[in-house]
Amino acid sequence: MSTAKVIIVMGSDSDLGVMAVAAETLARLGVPHEVRVASAHRSPDHTRRLVAEAESSGVACFIAGAGGAAHLAGVIAAQTTRPVIGVPLEGSPLHGVDALYATVQMPGGVPVACMAIGKAGAHNGALFAAEILALSDPALAARLAADRQAQATGVEERDRRVRNP
Ligand code: RP5
């Protein structure tokens, strides 16, 4: 964990299919990161240790993805004042709405930045983490701006294709 600036924590390895999107986005932007599994409910001590170790090793920001009664982001936020980004995940019979409510409805005093449910949330969570780091990293800010421009160019290209099939 020594060089990671962002740590992506998942409640289970069954979340990897979605949370890998966050790792891919951070890798594309050149943000050093690490992916870990820790459960707020099944391994509370491991989760506590992970947060403490991440803080000591210089992690600036946490991304926490969990499904069901998703307390992971909140439990991490309870133990650090570094930014915590929560990604509610689908998979339960309630299709992620349970995780959304659990992640977004933090009590005043312990903030979690809650993203959208699923892959869009994992993608945006990584972008949001990069935006936080970019406040003190002009080269990363430039890469984020280029990424946003490439996205706009891609939409314009799709518009051209739809208009001229
Ligand atoms: C949550 O329970 C995890 O984040 C996962 O989304 C869900 C199911 O976990 P598994 O039973 O697949 O390990 O804590």
Coordinates of C-alpha atoms and ligand atoms in Angstrom, one line a residue:
M1 CA 0.0 0.0 0.0
S2 CA 3.1 2.3 0.1
T3 CA 2.6 4.3 -3.0
A4 CA -1.3 4.2 -3.4
K5 CA -3.0 7.5 -3.3
V6 CA -6.5 6.0 -3.5
I7 CA -7.7 2.8 -2.0
I8 CA -10.6 1.0 -3.4
V9 CA -12.3 -1.2 -0.8
M10 CA -15.0 -3.7 -1.5
G11 CA -17.3 -5.6 0.9
S12 CA -16.6 -8.8 -1.0
D13 CA -14.7 -10.2 -3.9
S14 CA -18.1 -10.7 -5.5
D15 CA -18.1 -6.9 -6.0
L16 CA -14.9 -7.0 -8.2
G17 CA -16.8 -7.2 -11.5
V18 CA -18.2 -3.7 -10.8
M19 CA -15.4 -2.1 -8.8
A20 CA -12.8 -3.1 -11.4
V21 CA -14.3 -0.2 -13.4
A22 CA -13.0 2.2 -10.7
A23 CA -9.5 0.6 -10.8
E24 CA -9.5 0.8 -14.7
T25 CA -10.4 4.5 -14.6
L26 CA -7.7 5.3 -12.0
A27 CA -5.1 3.3 -14.0
R28 CA -6.0 5.2 -17.2
L29 CA -5.5 8.5 -15.4
G30 CA -2.2 7.4 -13.9
V31 CA -3.4 7.5 -10.3
P32 CA -1.6 5.1 -8.0
H33 CA -4.2 2.9 -6.3
E34 CA -4.8 -0.4 -4.6
V35 CA -7.9 -2.7 -4.5
R36 CA -8.8 -4.4 -1.2
V37 CA -11.6 -6.5 0.3
A38 CA -12.9 -5.6 3.8
S39 CA -16.4 -6.1 5.2
A40 CA -17.9 -3.7 7.7
H41 CA -20.0 -6.6 9.1
R42 CA -18.0 -9.7 8.5
S43 CA -14.5 -8.4 9.3
P44 CA -14.8 -5.2 11.3
D45 CA -11.3 -5.5 12.9
H46 CA -9.7 -6.0 9.5
T47 CA -11.6 -3.0 8.2
R48 CA -10.3 -0.8 11.1
R49 CA -6.7 -2.0 10.5
L50 CA -7.0 -1.3 6.8
V51 CA -8.1 2.3 7.3
A52 CA -5.3 2.9 9.9
E53 CA -2.7 1.4 7.6
A54 CA -4.0 3.3 4.6
E55 CA -3.8 6.6 6.5
S56 CA -0.2 5.9 7.7
S57 CA 0.9 5.0 4.2
G58 CA -0.4 8.3 2.7
V59 CA -3.7 7.2 1.0
A60 CA -5.5 10.5 0.3
C61 CA -8.9 9.2 -0.5
F62 CA -11.1 6.0 -0.1
I63 CA -13.6 4.6 -2.5
A64 CA -15.8 2.0 -0.8
G65 CA -18.2 -0.2 -2.8
A66 CA -20.7 -2.5 -1.1
G67 CA -24.1 -4.0 -1.7
G68 CA -27.0 -4.9 0.6
A69 CA -26.9 -3.3 4.0
A70 CA -23.9 -1.3 2.8
H71 CA -22.2 0.2 5.8
L72 CA -18.7 0.0 4.5
A73 CA -18.3 3.6 3.3
G74 CA -19.8 4.9 6.5
V75 CA -17.7 2.7 8.8
I76 CA -14.6 3.8 6.9
A77 CA -15.7 7.5 7.2
A78 CA -16.2 7.0 10.9
Q79 CA -12.5 6.3 11.3
T80 CA -10.9 8.9 9.1
T81 CA -11.3 12.6 8.1
R82 CA -9.9 11.9 4.6
P83 CA -12.6 11.9 1.8
V84 CA -14.6 8.7 1.5
I85 CA -16.5 8.0 -1.7
G86 CA -19.3 5.4 -1.5
V87 CA -20.5 3.3 -4.4
P88 CA -23.8 1.4 -3.7
L89 CA -23.8 -1.9 -5.5
E90 CA -26.6 -4.1 -6.9
G91 CA -26.9 -7.8 -6.3
S92 CA -29.4 -8.1 -3.5
P93 CA -33.1 -8.7 -4.1
L94 CA -33.6 -4.9 -3.7
H95 CA -31.3 -4.2 -6.7
G96 CA -29.0 -1.7 -5.0
V97 CA -31.7 0.6 -3.6
D98 CA -30.9 -0.8 -0.1
A99 CA -27.2 0.0 -0.6
L100 CA -28.0 3.4 -2.0
Y101 CA -30.0 4.4 1.1
A102 CA -27.4 2.9 3.4
T103 CA -24.6 4.8 1.7
V104 CA -26.3 8.1 1.1
Q105 CA -28.1 8.6 4.4
M106 CA -25.2 9.3 6.6
P107 CA -25.9 11.2 9.8
G108 CA -24.7 14.8 10.0
G109 CA -21.0 14.9 11.0
V110 CA -19.7 11.9 9.1
P111 CA -19.8 12.6 5.4
V112 CA -19.7 10.1 2.5
A113 CA -19.8 11.3 -1.1
C114 CA -22.4 8.8 -2.5
M115 CA -22.2 8.0 -6.2
A116 CA -24.7 6.3 -8.5
I117 CA -25.6 2.6 -8.1
G118 CA -23.2 0.2 -10.0
K119 CA -20.7 0.7 -12.8
A120 CA -21.5 4.4 -13.4
G121 CA -20.9 5.0 -9.7
A122 CA -17.6 3.1 -9.7
H123 CA -16.5 5.1 -12.8
N124 CA -17.6 8.4 -11.3
G125 CA -16.1 7.5 -7.9
A126 CA -12.7 7.1 -9.5
L127 CA -13.1 10.4 -11.4
F128 CA -14.2 12.1 -8.2
A129 CA -11.1 10.8 -6.4
A130 CA -8.9 12.0 -9.2
E131 CA -10.6 15.4 -9.1
I132 CA -9.7 15.7 -5.4
L133 CA -6.1 14.7 -6.0
A134 CA -5.9 17.0 -9.0
L135 CA -6.4 20.0 -6.7
S136 CA -2.7 19.7 -5.8
D137 CA -1.5 18.0 -9.0
P138 CA -1.7 20.1 -12.2
A139 CA -0.6 17.2 -14.4
L140 CA -3.5 15.1 -13.2
A141 CA -5.8 18.1 -13.7
A142 CA -4.7 18.3 -17.3
R143 CA -5.3 14.6 -17.8
L144 CA -8.8 14.9 -16.4
A145 CA -9.5 17.9 -18.7
A146 CA -8.3 15.9 -21.7
D147 CA -10.4 12.9 -20.6
R148 CA -13.5 15.2 -20.4
Q149 CA -12.7 16.6 -23.9
A150 CA -12.3 13.1 -25.4
Q151 CA -15.7 12.2 -24.0
A152 CA -17.3 15.2 -25.6
T153 CA -15.5 14.4 -28.9
G154 CA -16.8 10.8 -28.7
V155 CA -20.4 12.0 -28.3
E156 CA -20.0 14.4 -31.3
E157 CA -18.7 11.5 -33.4
R158 CA -21.6 9.3 -32.4
D159 CA -24.0 12.2 -33.4
R160 CA -22.3 12.4 -36.8
R161 CA -22.7 8.6 -37.3
V162 CA -26.4 8.6 -36.3
R163 CA -27.1 11.6 -38.7
N164 CA -25.1 10.0 -41.6
P165 CA -25.5 6.2 -41.2
Ligands
RP5_1 C1 -21.8 -7.0 0.8 O1 -22.6 -8.1 0.6 C2 -20.8 -7.1 -0.3 O2 -20.3 -5.8 -0.6 C3 -21.5 -7.7 -1.4 O3 -22.0 -6.7 -2.3 C4 -22.7 -8.4 -0.7 C5 -22.7 -9.9 -0.9 O4 -21.4 -10.4 -0.5 P1 -21.1 -12.0 -0.8 O5 -22.1 -12.8 -0.1 O6 -21.1 -12.2 -2.3 O7 -19.7 -12.2 -0.3 O8 -21.2 -6.9 2.1

